[in-house]
XYZ file of C-alpha atoms in Angstrom:
543
model
C -35.984 -5.952 17.343
C -33.840 -6.117 20.464
C -34.558 -3.582 23.183
C -32.138 -0.607 23.434
C -30.879 -1.625 26.882
C -29.985 -5.066 25.495
C -28.175 -3.597 22.463
C -26.060 -1.405 24.763
C -24.787 -4.451 26.626
C -23.748 -6.399 23.538
C -20.070 -6.852 22.734
C -20.892 -5.988 19.123
C -23.988 -3.742 19.163
C -24.085 -3.027 15.410
C -23.943 -6.676 14.343
C -26.333 -7.640 17.144
C -28.840 -5.068 15.915
C -28.410 -6.135 12.271
C -28.908 -9.786 13.206
C -32.010 -8.845 15.197
C -33.344 -7.089 12.093
C -32.731 -10.197 9.966
C -34.535 -12.390 12.505
C -37.490 -9.996 12.628
C -37.774 -10.352 8.838
C -37.294 -14.128 8.978
C -34.169 -13.697 6.828
C -36.096 -12.260 3.895
C -34.035 -9.419 2.358
C -35.725 -6.187 1.317
C -36.140 -5.503 -2.387
C -33.648 -2.644 -2.154
C -31.804 -0.480 0.359
C -34.406 2.282 0.170
C -36.959 -0.084 1.668
C -34.563 -0.720 4.572
C -33.942 3.019 4.969
C -37.672 3.767 5.051
C -38.148 1.180 7.819
C -35.091 2.287 9.812
C -35.688 4.351 12.947
C -33.039 6.288 14.869
C -34.317 4.810 18.126
C -33.045 1.395 17.026
C -29.499 2.637 17.733
C -29.488 3.284 21.501
C -26.393 5.507 21.671
C -26.713 9.278 21.509
C -24.440 11.167 19.166
C -21.546 12.528 21.203
C -17.990 13.704 20.736
C -15.418 13.776 23.498
C -14.227 17.382 23.607
C -10.692 18.431 24.457
C -10.421 19.230 28.144
C -7.373 20.564 29.984
C -8.474 19.232 33.359
C -8.610 15.723 31.929
C -5.289 16.351 30.186
C -3.669 17.271 33.521
C -5.156 14.204 35.223
C -3.881 11.887 32.487
C -0.429 13.495 32.591
C -0.261 13.020 36.368
C -1.185 9.354 35.931
C 1.666 9.121 33.429
C 4.069 10.710 35.915
C 3.032 8.197 38.567
C 3.377 5.243 36.171
C 6.857 6.394 35.119
C 7.951 6.957 38.705
C 6.698 3.488 39.674
C 8.282 1.572 36.750
C 10.877 3.807 35.037
C 12.409 0.868 33.150
C 9.056 0.040 31.551
C 7.830 3.420 30.338
C 5.231 2.221 27.802
C 2.331 2.660 30.214
C 3.500 6.167 31.117
C 3.917 7.070 27.437
C 0.378 5.938 26.673
C -0.921 8.234 29.441
C 1.177 11.118 28.074
C -0.238 10.513 24.576
C -3.787 10.499 25.927
C -2.987 13.750 27.741
C -1.608 15.289 24.537
C -4.780 14.271 22.666
C -7.006 15.693 25.387
C -5.165 19.031 25.759
C -6.760 22.087 24.158
C -4.810 23.124 21.071
C -3.660 26.582 22.206
C -3.000 25.717 25.861
C 0.221 25.181 27.762
C -0.987 21.703 28.763
C -0.223 20.513 25.232
C 3.327 21.856 25.448
C 3.853 20.281 28.883
C 2.668 16.928 27.517
C 5.330 17.031 24.791
C 7.954 18.084 27.350
C 7.126 15.143 29.612
C 7.447 12.813 26.667
C 10.821 14.349 25.796
C 12.091 13.489 29.292
C 11.297 9.802 28.753
C 13.087 9.820 25.403
C 16.110 11.506 26.973
C 16.324 8.863 29.704
C 16.042 6.172 27.027
C 18.915 7.833 25.129
C 16.601 8.421 22.169
C 17.998 11.889 21.550
C 16.521 12.512 18.118
C 12.995 11.845 19.439
C 13.763 13.934 22.506
C 14.752 16.939 20.382
C 11.617 16.604 18.260
C 9.384 16.668 21.340
C 11.285 19.652 22.779
C 10.592 21.475 19.509
C 6.911 20.536 19.698
C 6.743 21.703 23.328
C 8.183 25.099 22.373
C 5.765 25.404 19.437
C 2.765 24.602 21.639
C 2.883 27.165 24.428
C 5.286 25.492 26.826
C 5.314 27.886 29.828
C 8.244 30.296 30.209
C 8.472 29.528 33.922
C 9.621 26.000 33.090
C 11.656 26.802 29.975
C 15.115 26.649 31.615
C 14.712 22.963 32.378
C 13.653 22.231 28.805
C 16.560 24.187 27.312
C 19.005 22.371 29.566
C 17.640 19.025 28.326
C 17.953 20.235 24.736
C 21.607 21.208 25.239
C 22.442 17.853 26.813
C 20.725 16.126 23.892
C 22.857 18.005 21.373
C 26.011 17.208 23.353
C 25.226 13.493 23.348
C 24.435 13.532 19.634
C 27.732 15.350 18.948
C 29.641 12.684 20.896
C 28.021 9.971 18.784
C 28.783 11.831 15.514
C 25.093 11.860 14.556
C 23.491 14.630 12.552
C 20.377 15.799 14.431
C 18.843 17.053 11.156
C 19.514 13.838 9.276
C 16.335 12.141 8.141
C 15.909 8.404 8.241
C 16.235 6.745 4.855
C 15.788 3.348 3.305
C 12.012 3.089 3.485
C 10.747 0.737 0.809
C 8.085 1.724 -1.671
C 5.347 -0.381 -3.216
C 6.290 -2.015 -6.490
C 5.085 -4.723 -8.876
C 6.980 -6.782 -11.397
C 6.086 -5.275 -14.760
C 5.234 -8.734 -16.114
C 2.388 -9.276 -13.626
C -1.161 -9.157 -14.980
C -4.677 -10.319 -14.165
C -5.638 -13.896 -14.947
C -8.328 -14.353 -17.604
C -11.091 -14.824 -15.024
C -10.061 -11.653 -13.182
C -9.461 -13.519 -9.923
C -5.741 -14.220 -9.859
C -2.321 -12.885 -10.877
C -0.172 -14.446 -13.586
C 3.109 -13.576 -15.276
C 3.673 -12.667 -18.921
C 7.274 -13.944 -18.851
C 9.290 -16.718 -17.201
C 10.348 -16.013 -13.612
C 12.914 -17.761 -11.425
C 12.833 -18.931 -7.824
C 13.948 -16.227 -5.412
C 12.554 -13.302 -7.413
C 10.569 -10.662 -5.530
C 7.432 -10.080 -7.549
C 5.381 -7.828 -5.276
C 6.176 -5.288 -2.563
C 3.109 -3.563 -1.144
C 2.002 -1.380 1.735
C -1.641 -1.107 2.802
C -3.790 1.168 0.673
C -5.807 1.755 3.845
C -5.800 0.333 7.356
C -7.747 0.498 10.611
C -5.942 0.409 13.962
C -7.475 -1.534 16.837
C -9.326 1.026 19.027
C -7.433 0.201 22.223
C -4.194 1.091 20.420
C -5.282 4.559 19.281
C -2.627 6.201 21.482
C 0.104 3.729 20.537
C -0.069 3.599 16.734
C -0.391 6.041 13.863
C -3.991 6.036 12.616
C -2.826 6.348 9.007
C 0.213 4.071 8.570
C -0.071 1.945 11.723
C 3.473 2.558 12.977
C 4.161 2.548 16.692
C 6.994 5.067 16.237
C 8.076 4.532 19.864
C 4.958 6.445 21.009
C 6.261 9.548 19.222
C 2.842 10.551 17.870
C 0.993 13.817 17.303
C -2.739 14.378 17.932
C -5.568 15.490 15.698
C -6.170 19.163 16.468
C -9.957 18.693 16.655
C -10.736 15.273 18.172
C -9.253 13.251 21.011
C -9.293 9.788 19.459
C -6.492 9.505 16.857
C -2.755 10.217 16.593
C -0.222 10.292 13.768
C 3.500 9.624 13.449
C 4.189 12.569 11.120
C 2.708 15.659 9.522
C 2.524 13.791 6.222
C 0.455 10.944 7.718
C -1.809 13.490 9.392
C -2.351 15.350 6.118
C -2.955 12.127 4.150
C -5.471 10.872 6.718
C -7.297 14.211 6.698
C -7.551 14.248 2.924
C -8.592 10.605 2.527
C -10.975 9.957 5.426
C -10.483 11.879 8.675
C -12.166 15.024 7.351
C -15.361 12.927 7.430
C -14.642 10.887 10.548
C -13.355 13.603 12.901
C -16.818 14.760 13.958
C -18.119 11.208 14.488
C -14.935 9.420 15.588
C -16.281 8.492 19.025
C -19.559 7.256 17.534
C -17.608 5.070 15.107
C -15.916 3.385 18.060
C -19.339 2.254 19.275
C -20.514 1.382 15.776
C -17.556 -0.936 15.127
C -17.153 -2.173 18.697
C -16.525 -5.883 19.085
C -14.033 -8.499 17.865
C -11.344 -7.660 15.336
C -13.498 -9.030 12.520
C -15.747 -5.965 12.958
C -12.935 -3.730 11.768
C -13.606 -4.897 8.218
C -16.760 -2.750 8.370
C -14.689 0.291 9.326
C -12.286 -0.528 6.496
C -15.270 -0.610 4.114
C -16.329 2.816 5.359
C -12.846 4.237 4.742
C -12.914 2.871 1.210
C -16.386 4.393 0.834
C -14.987 7.837 1.726
C -12.919 7.613 -1.474
C -16.170 7.340 -3.404
C -17.602 10.295 -1.479
C -14.552 12.380 -2.403
C -14.955 11.451 -6.071
C -18.630 12.372 -5.905
C -17.970 15.736 -4.266
C -15.318 16.535 -6.873
C -17.719 15.908 -9.753
C -21.339 15.379 -8.650
C -22.610 15.686 -12.229
C -20.713 12.840 -13.919
C -19.908 10.587 -10.936
C -23.358 8.888 -10.966
C -23.002 8.179 -14.673
C -19.586 6.566 -14.145
C -21.094 4.278 -11.492
C -24.318 3.341 -13.234
C -23.190 3.173 -16.866
C -22.121 -0.450 -17.274
C -20.186 0.221 -20.467
C -18.099 2.862 -18.689
C -17.706 0.890 -15.476
C -16.107 -2.162 -17.123
C -13.044 -0.084 -18.038
C -12.111 -0.311 -14.357
C -12.056 -4.119 -14.383
C -8.249 -4.422 -14.403
C -6.566 -2.843 -11.342
C -3.124 -3.132 -12.982
C -4.101 -0.386 -15.433
C -5.702 1.996 -12.914
C -4.542 5.016 -11.006
C -5.093 4.692 -7.218
C -7.747 7.413 -7.418
C -9.842 5.164 -9.703
C -9.484 2.024 -7.624
C -12.826 2.718 -5.943
C -14.639 2.015 -9.213
C -12.898 -1.357 -9.503
C -14.070 -2.302 -6.009
C -17.624 -1.173 -6.732
C -17.636 -3.203 -9.951
C -16.340 -6.336 -8.170
C -18.896 -5.981 -5.374
C -21.748 -5.566 -7.854
C -20.583 -8.565 -9.868
C -20.238 -10.703 -6.753
C -23.816 -9.939 -5.724
C -25.149 -10.557 -9.251
C -23.257 -13.856 -9.415
C -24.815 -14.991 -6.135
C -28.282 -14.095 -7.398
C -27.747 -16.122 -10.611
C -26.187 -19.067 -8.812
C -28.120 -22.310 -8.465
C -26.517 -22.781 -5.025
C -28.447 -21.744 -1.935
C -27.973 -18.010 -1.291
C -27.222 -16.823 2.244
C -30.359 -14.710 2.643
C -29.621 -14.028 6.304
C -26.224 -12.623 5.333
C -27.781 -10.317 2.730
C -30.388 -9.188 5.273
C -27.688 -8.393 7.850
C -25.565 -6.590 5.238
C -28.508 -4.458 4.095
C -29.266 -3.289 7.619
C -25.581 -2.787 8.525
C -25.153 -0.641 5.392
C -28.123 1.583 6.250
C -27.009 1.890 9.884
C -23.441 2.829 8.939
C -24.663 5.298 6.315
C -27.141 6.916 8.701
C -24.592 7.454 11.481
C -21.595 8.282 9.288
C -23.327 10.419 6.661
C -26.859 11.490 7.568
C -25.946 12.526 11.126
C -22.590 13.966 10.082
C -23.196 17.732 9.944
C -20.018 18.428 7.970
C -21.269 16.134 5.204
C -24.887 17.260 5.385
C -23.706 20.787 4.544
C -21.613 19.566 1.600
C -24.475 17.439 0.287
C -26.971 20.279 0.477
C -28.982 20.447 -2.741
C -27.629 17.099 -3.981
C -29.775 13.969 -4.254
C -27.086 11.358 -3.651
C -28.381 9.187 -0.821
C -29.716 6.280 -2.861
C -26.579 5.970 -5.004
C -24.148 6.345 -2.087
C -25.963 3.724 -0.017
C -25.709 1.392 -3.007
C -21.954 2.038 -3.233
C -21.456 1.424 0.486
C -23.444 -1.822 0.267
C -21.145 -3.096 -2.507
C -18.142 -2.537 -0.232
C -19.718 -3.994 2.913
C -20.954 -7.030 0.966
C -17.399 -7.947 -0.087
C -15.713 -6.709 3.119
C -14.422 -10.140 4.112
C -12.670 -10.395 0.722
C -11.024 -6.995 1.133
C -9.848 -7.057 4.741
C -6.588 -8.642 5.850
C -6.445 -9.267 9.609
C -2.948 -10.778 9.655
C -0.950 -7.575 10.250
C -0.321 -6.981 13.928
C -2.969 -4.927 15.729
C -4.513 -3.591 12.497
C -6.871 -4.566 9.693
C -5.457 -3.721 6.261
C -6.468 -3.527 2.619
C -3.782 -4.641 0.154
C -5.111 -4.082 -3.390
C -2.808 -6.571 -5.134
C -1.725 -9.101 -2.503
C -5.385 -9.975 -1.950
C -5.688 -11.039 -5.619
C -3.124 -13.852 -5.344
C -4.899 -17.194 -5.260
C -4.330 -20.015 -2.826
C -2.563 -23.237 -3.751
C -1.687 -26.222 -1.567
C 1.528 -26.475 -3.634
C 2.265 -22.731 -3.907
C 4.781 -21.140 -6.238
C 5.456 -18.226 -3.869
C 5.431 -17.188 -0.235
C 4.124 -13.974 1.249
C 6.177 -12.208 3.942
C 4.846 -9.482 6.197
C 7.056 -6.952 7.973
C 6.013 -3.610 9.462
C 2.758 -3.713 7.466
C 4.675 -4.151 4.220
C 3.874 -7.341 2.353
C 6.416 -8.972 0.054
C 5.818 -11.922 -2.270
C 8.854 -14.015 -3.235
C 8.862 -16.956 -5.642
C 9.814 -20.268 -4.046
C 9.500 -22.094 -7.371
C 10.042 -21.058 -10.998
C 6.916 -19.749 -12.757
C 6.546 -19.996 -16.536
C 4.947 -17.423 -18.820
C 1.154 -17.565 -18.477
C 1.283 -19.377 -15.131
C -0.377 -18.001 -12.018
C 1.576 -16.938 -8.977
C 0.074 -18.651 -5.934
C 0.578 -18.661 -2.174
C -0.672 -20.814 0.683
C -3.193 -18.812 2.713
C -2.096 -20.788 5.776
C 1.055 -22.831 6.374
C -1.188 -25.742 7.397
C -2.902 -25.635 3.996
C -0.004 -27.222 2.091
C 0.660 -30.720 0.811
C 3.839 -30.696 2.908
C 1.974 -30.778 6.208
C -1.705 -31.697 5.831
C -3.786 -34.331 4.083
C -6.118 -33.324 1.262
C -9.269 -33.984 3.298
C -8.149 -31.847 6.240
C -6.891 -29.080 3.941
C -10.268 -28.778 2.247
C -12.055 -28.766 5.597
C -9.902 -25.902 6.886
C -10.006 -24.015 3.558
C -13.800 -24.220 3.515
C -14.301 -22.987 7.078
C -11.528 -20.394 7.147
C -11.317 -19.069 3.580
C -14.636 -20.035 1.941
C -12.803 -22.278 -0.549
C -15.341 -25.018 -1.291
C -13.277 -26.788 -3.936
C -9.527 -26.610 -4.528
C -8.252 -27.365 -8.044
C -4.627 -26.481 -7.391
C -1.663 -28.527 -8.591
C -1.253 -30.225 -5.217
C -4.880 -31.324 -4.977
C -5.222 -32.407 -8.610
C -2.046 -34.509 -8.427
C -2.824 -35.621 -4.866
C 0.719 -34.962 -3.684
C 1.787 -37.040 -0.650
C 2.747 -35.518 2.695
C 6.368 -34.435 2.895
C 7.158 -37.068 5.545
C 5.993 -39.807 3.159
C 8.368 -38.799 0.343
C 11.578 -40.794 0.161
C 14.877 -38.991 0.481
C 16.774 -38.405 -2.777
C 20.432 -39.184 -2.028
C 21.812 -37.373 -5.087
C 19.862 -34.184 -4.341
C 20.749 -34.390 -0.641
C 24.428 -34.612 -1.476
C 24.278 -31.608 -3.798
C 22.299 -29.603 -1.253
C 24.837 -30.408 1.443
C 27.653 -28.895 -0.654
C 25.579 -25.681 -0.844
C 24.802 -25.778 2.898
C 28.492 -25.757 3.906
C 29.398 -22.933 1.500
C 30.926 -20.030 3.468
C 30.211 -17.285 0.932
C 26.590 -16.251 1.617
C 26.063 -14.496 -1.723
C 27.284 -17.582 -3.591
C 25.205 -19.838 -1.323
C 22.046 -17.796 -1.934
C 22.510 -17.883 -5.711
C 23.167 -21.621 -5.671
C 20.022 -22.272 -3.651
C 17.933 -20.335 -6.190
C 19.534 -22.326 -9.029
C 18.838 -25.572 -7.169
C 15.149 -24.651 -6.770
C 14.893 -23.809 -10.480
C 16.788 -26.840 -11.783
C 14.903 -29.531 -9.883
C 11.388 -28.084 -9.812
C 10.388 -30.668 -12.427
C 10.813 -33.267 -9.653
C 8.515 -31.404 -7.208
C 7.548 -32.376 -4.534
C 10.855 -33.344 -2.924
C 12.115 -33.097 0.655
C 15.307 -31.521 -0.655
C 13.394 -28.751 -2.457
C 11.603 -27.853 0.766
C 14.933 -27.847 2.643
C 16.491 -25.633 -0.038
C 13.605 -23.160 0.187
C 13.832 -23.061 3.988
C 17.536 -22.217 3.692
C 16.804 -19.524 1.094
C 13.982 -18.239 3.274
C 16.462 -17.448 6.065
C 18.201 -14.958 3.764
C 14.872 -13.237 3.083
C 14.088 -12.964 6.803
C 17.534 -11.417 7.382
C 16.755 -8.758 4.778
C 13.474 -7.724 6.406
């Protein structure tokens, strides 16, 4: 095993330690996780358990750095706002330093003419012990805010509306092999079939004071701190409550230790995402410690969770556990060479995460008192960590997300749909008609399509980037030519041109969808790609 001083210097200490463990065992996995746990020693992890406590002196220092940053570059206040947010997180809950932090933030919003945000921070300052000696200045700012809002005919109490909710086309269902999504009725080009927000996400650690830890929004730095730790912020009371219920009640005590545990490149965040999914299992266990083990270990009962389309979100954990268990069993039965090093690393990483997040977590130790759950819970965590790369989506900006349904859509080099991502919300729109019983497919990468890349290069990239060893999609089976090698169709070009010059956008959009439906039997065609690109512009406008 690597020496502690070496582990401390690694960019990714947890994965470095797990790899060292695998090397020491010559990539021979243990028979079970309990064997790993028995061999594990706390001294392997060289970082002492610690939690950064709230501290008003540090809060004042951070606020002063924010004042200096704002004074130096008032037109670029982001750096100052990050300092103010750090100060707000560091301030003791019942101290005036917290109120002053909100007041300073309100001044930046006022100067930016963001009066609604300014009023909210003035309210927060008043609620959090803003000193009476400075109150006149704050009240004056509040009055000027209200005057400016009155001049603009805004309602200061009016809530923002129009936020989209997750939805699925009712005709969507699992494919027979449980690895794709198909439709039970005919669908036309242009139809939105899936709108989904992350079930869970993990924000990059350096952005903890810029984004909501629960929903990922930047919210113009208008964030509120956890009342107990100094490491996370939220954009609203609702996000704070949801985070507390779903995972932060377990992570608050160990939040600084988790930063070390998951330190390293963005790919490491998939381990943190696995832990947050694991907390859902812990909650289910704590709610019903008598029957929860039976639900997990009784195969006949577990298979009822095979179809996520029929499940409540609270039961989705069982689906993930089932899929992880089946993936491992499939690998063990496979005649292909099994990645023993990977299993070895995953075993150790699971035990390390469990030890630091559960066994050293005093809030959980108290709740587990008298319960023999360690072996089962480690097994559940392993199932999540083992399939972590399948669950995590790194594409959203500055976060790692878990989308329960988007992740099920299979890749095709001649896809029937395209996935759009905006403000963490994913939307899948059909670019081609899909018949009853057909799968809905997307291209995992724009370079993995018959339009742009040869079959040989597509497979090479799909294998290295997405672990797709063989592609049996329509484009590969039919060996479609590159788009540039397809001859122009004069009749289709002429018809498309009449649509292109149409002034009425609603009419134009409908005609493009009809064009894509009518001529899909001639796919692939340059004109069909052009028509989709035109239709695509309407979608981007809507986002």
